[in-house]
């Protein structure tokens, strides 16, 4: 195998190549009073622009010892109740959320040069709602949830294969089979930032911060230096 020069490879790469990225104008004065409608609009535009897997996002948590951790998960929804995702309560991220129920999300849609960052407290949905969310998904998603033991140490790929095959059989035979530890989580945003890249590096950053109830919308808006 030829040895790769990482630094040379990095220097050869471009960010937001015009052939791949459309940097659209973003006028923050025209942004809505609350962040959810803007997120919904940007998400739809990312889908329309052909962004692969726009529903994937980075989830950052803090573990029991106060150490940060991050991974990629899927967005399950975003509404007045918050931005939602799911995992096993017994997984590494589930344990972290139990110890410190506060998290941050980051979406990156390079096809439009856009980022969205969300952070706030996290709550878990009732078990019935968590199971309903799971059973609304694919057979593969249910099989993966039934395989369980997420983040636990694995002795071999053969052990995984056997457990997965058994879980697939369960999922196919009973599409409503419960996964007791599967939990739907909701992040209730306290701050949401929208970032639009600019070819001249005059990137537009608009942040929404939740305010006291004296504000009719419940949010304040502020531009940030890029």
Coordinates of C-alpha atoms in Angstrom, one line a residue:
X1 CA 0.0 0.0 0.0
X2 CA 1.4 3.4 -1.0
X3 CA 2.1 5.8 1.8
X4 CA -0.2 8.8 1.9
X5 CA 1.2 12.3 2.6
X6 CA -1.7 13.6 4.7
X7 CA -0.5 17.2 4.6
X8 CA -0.1 17.2 0.9
X9 CA -3.5 15.7 0.5
X10 CA -5.0 18.4 2.7
X11 CA -3.4 21.2 0.7
X12 CA -4.9 19.8 -2.5
X13 CA -8.5 20.1 -1.2
X14 CA -10.8 23.1 -1.7
X15 CA -13.7 24.2 0.4
X16 CA -17.0 25.1 -1.5
X17 CA -15.8 24.4 -5.0
X18 CA -18.1 26.3 -7.4
X19 CA -18.6 23.1 -9.3
X20 CA -20.1 21.5 -6.2
X21 CA -21.4 24.3 -4.0
X22 CA -23.9 27.1 -4.5
X23 CA -23.4 29.9 -2.0
X24 CA -26.8 31.6 -1.8
X25 CA -27.3 35.1 -0.5
X26 CA -28.8 35.2 3.0
X27 CA -30.5 38.4 4.3
X28 CA -30.8 38.1 8.1
X29 CA -33.3 41.0 8.1
X30 CA -35.7 38.8 6.2
X31 CA -35.3 35.9 8.7
X32 CA -38.4 34.8 10.7
X33 CA -38.8 35.8 14.3
X34 CA -38.2 32.2 15.5
X35 CA -35.6 29.7 14.4
X36 CA -37.8 26.6 13.5
X37 CA -39.3 28.0 10.3
X38 CA -35.8 29.0 9.1
X39 CA -34.4 25.6 9.9
X40 CA -37.3 23.9 8.1
X41 CA -36.8 26.1 5.0
X42 CA -33.0 25.5 5.0
X43 CA -33.5 21.8 5.5
X44 CA -35.9 21.6 2.5
X45 CA -33.5 23.6 0.4
X46 CA -30.6 21.2 1.3
X47 CA -32.8 18.3 0.2
X48 CA -33.8 20.0 -3.0
X49 CA -30.1 20.9 -3.7
X50 CA -29.2 17.2 -3.5
X51 CA -27.3 17.3 -0.2
X52 CA -26.6 13.6 0.7
X53 CA -28.1 12.6 4.0
X54 CA -29.1 16.1 5.2
X55 CA -30.8 14.6 8.2
X56 CA -27.5 13.5 9.7
X57 CA -26.1 15.7 12.5
X58 CA -23.3 15.7 15.1
X59 CA -24.5 15.2 18.6
X60 CA -22.2 16.5 21.3
X61 CA -22.6 15.4 25.0
X62 CA -20.7 15.5 28.2
X63 CA -20.1 12.1 30.0
X64 CA -20.3 11.2 33.6
X65 CA -16.7 12.5 34.2
X66 CA -17.3 15.8 32.5
X67 CA -15.5 14.9 29.3
X68 CA -17.0 15.9 25.9
X69 CA -18.0 13.4 23.3
X70 CA -19.5 13.7 19.8
X71 CA -20.9 11.4 17.1
X72 CA -23.2 11.4 14.1
X73 CA -26.9 10.5 14.6
X74 CA -30.1 11.0 12.6
X75 CA -32.6 13.8 13.1
X76 CA -36.0 12.2 13.9
X77 CA -38.0 15.5 13.9
X78 CA -38.0 19.2 14.8
X79 CA -41.1 20.9 16.1
X80 CA -42.4 23.0 19.0
X81 CA -41.3 20.3 21.4
X82 CA -37.7 20.4 20.2
X83 CA -35.2 18.7 17.9
X84 CA -35.5 14.9 18.4
X85 CA -33.2 11.9 18.0
X86 CA -33.1 8.4 19.5
X87 CA -30.7 5.9 21.0
X88 CA -30.5 3.3 23.7
X89 CA -30.7 4.7 27.2
X90 CA -27.9 2.3 28.2
X91 CA -25.5 3.4 25.4
X92 CA -22.6 5.7 25.9
X93 CA -24.6 8.8 24.8
X94 CA -27.6 7.6 26.7
X95 CA -25.6 7.4 29.9
X96 CA -24.1 10.8 29.2
X97 CA -27.5 12.4 28.7
X98 CA -28.6 10.8 32.0
X99 CA -25.6 12.3 33.8
X100 CA -25.8 15.7 32.0
X101 CA -29.1 16.3 30.2
X102 CA -27.8 19.1 28.0
X103 CA -26.4 18.7 24.5
X104 CA -25.5 20.4 21.2
X105 CA -26.3 19.5 17.6
X106 CA -24.5 20.6 14.4
X107 CA -25.8 20.2 10.8
X108 CA -23.5 20.8 7.8
X109 CA -24.8 21.1 4.3
X110 CA -21.7 21.8 2.1
X111 CA -23.7 21.8 -1.1
X112 CA -25.0 25.2 0.1
X113 CA -22.2 26.2 2.4
X114 CA -24.5 26.1 5.4
X115 CA -24.3 25.1 9.0
X116 CA -26.9 25.1 11.8
X117 CA -26.0 24.7 15.4
X118 CA -28.5 24.0 18.2
X119 CA -27.9 23.6 21.9
X120 CA -30.1 23.2 25.0
X121 CA -31.5 20.9 27.6
X122 CA -32.5 17.4 26.7
X123 CA -35.5 15.4 27.9
X124 CA -36.6 11.8 27.1
X125 CA -40.0 11.0 25.7
X126 CA -42.3 8.5 27.5
X127 CA -41.7 4.8 26.6
X128 CA -44.9 4.5 24.6
X129 CA -43.8 7.4 22.4
X130 CA -40.3 6.1 22.0
X131 CA -41.6 2.7 20.9
X132 CA -44.0 4.3 18.4
X133 CA -41.1 6.3 16.9
X134 CA -39.1 3.1 16.5
X135 CA -41.9 1.1 15.0
X136 CA -42.6 3.8 12.4
X137 CA -39.1 3.2 11.0
X138 CA -37.7 0.4 8.8
X139 CA -37.3 -3.3 9.7
X140 CA -33.6 -2.7 9.7
X141 CA -33.9 0.0 12.3
X142 CA -36.0 -2.2 14.5
X143 CA -33.5 -5.1 14.0
X144 CA -30.6 -2.8 15.0
X145 CA -32.4 -1.7 18.1
X146 CA -33.3 -5.3 19.1
X147 CA -29.6 -6.3 18.7
X148 CA -29.0 -3.9 21.6
X149 CA -25.9 -3.7 23.7
X150 CA -24.8 -0.5 22.0
X151 CA -21.4 0.7 23.1
X152 CA -20.7 -2.5 25.0
X153 CA -17.4 -4.3 24.3
X154 CA -17.7 -6.9 21.5
X155 CA -15.7 -10.1 21.5
X156 CA -15.9 -10.8 17.7
X157 CA -17.8 -10.0 14.5
X158 CA -19.2 -13.5 14.6
X159 CA -20.9 -12.7 17.9
X160 CA -22.4 -9.6 16.3
X161 CA -23.5 -11.6 13.3
X162 CA -25.4 -14.1 15.4
X163 CA -27.1 -11.5 17.5
X164 CA -28.0 -9.5 14.5
X165 CA -29.5 -12.5 12.6
X166 CA -31.6 -13.3 15.7
X167 CA -32.8 -9.6 15.9
X168 CA -33.7 -9.5 12.2
X169 CA -35.8 -12.7 12.7
X170 CA -37.6 -11.0 15.6
X171 CA -38.2 -7.8 13.7
X172 CA -39.6 -9.7 10.6
X173 CA -41.9 -11.9 12.7
X174 CA -43.1 -9.1 15.0
X175 CA -42.8 -5.5 13.6
X176 CA -44.1 -4.1 16.9
X177 CA -41.5 -6.0 19.1
X178 CA -40.5 -3.6 21.9
X179 CA -36.9 -2.5 22.5
X180 CA -37.1 -1.6 26.2
X181 CA -34.0 0.7 26.3
X182 CA -34.8 2.5 23.0
X183 CA -35.5 6.1 23.9
X184 CA -36.6 9.1 21.9
X185 CA -34.8 12.3 23.1
X186 CA -35.8 15.9 22.5
X187 CA -33.4 18.9 22.7
X188 CA -35.3 22.0 23.6
X189 CA -33.2 24.8 22.0
X190 CA -31.9 27.7 24.0
X191 CA -29.7 28.9 21.2
X192 CA -29.8 28.2 17.4
X193 CA -27.2 29.6 15.0
X194 CA -27.5 29.8 11.2
X195 CA -24.2 30.1 9.2
X196 CA -24.2 30.9 5.5
X197 CA -20.8 30.7 3.8
X198 CA -19.7 33.5 1.5
X199 CA -17.1 33.3 -1.3
X200 CA -15.3 36.5 0.0
X201 CA -15.3 35.0 3.5
X202 CA -17.9 37.5 4.7
X203 CA -19.9 34.6 6.2
X204 CA -23.3 35.5 7.7
X205 CA -23.9 34.2 11.1
X206 CA -27.3 34.8 12.7
X207 CA -28.0 33.4 16.2
X208 CA -31.3 33.1 18.0
X209 CA -31.4 33.1 21.8
X210 CA -34.3 32.2 23.9
X211 CA -35.5 35.2 25.9
X212 CA -37.8 36.0 28.8
X213 CA -41.6 35.8 28.1
X214 CA -41.7 39.6 27.8
X215 CA -40.6 39.1 24.2
X216 CA -43.6 38.2 22.1
X217 CA -41.7 35.7 20.0
X218 CA -39.7 34.3 22.9
X219 CA -36.4 34.8 20.9
X220 CA -33.9 37.5 20.3
X221 CA -31.7 37.6 17.2
X222 CA -28.1 38.7 16.9
X223 CA -25.5 38.8 14.1
X224 CA -22.0 37.4 14.9
X225 CA -18.6 38.1 13.4
X226 CA -17.5 35.2 11.2

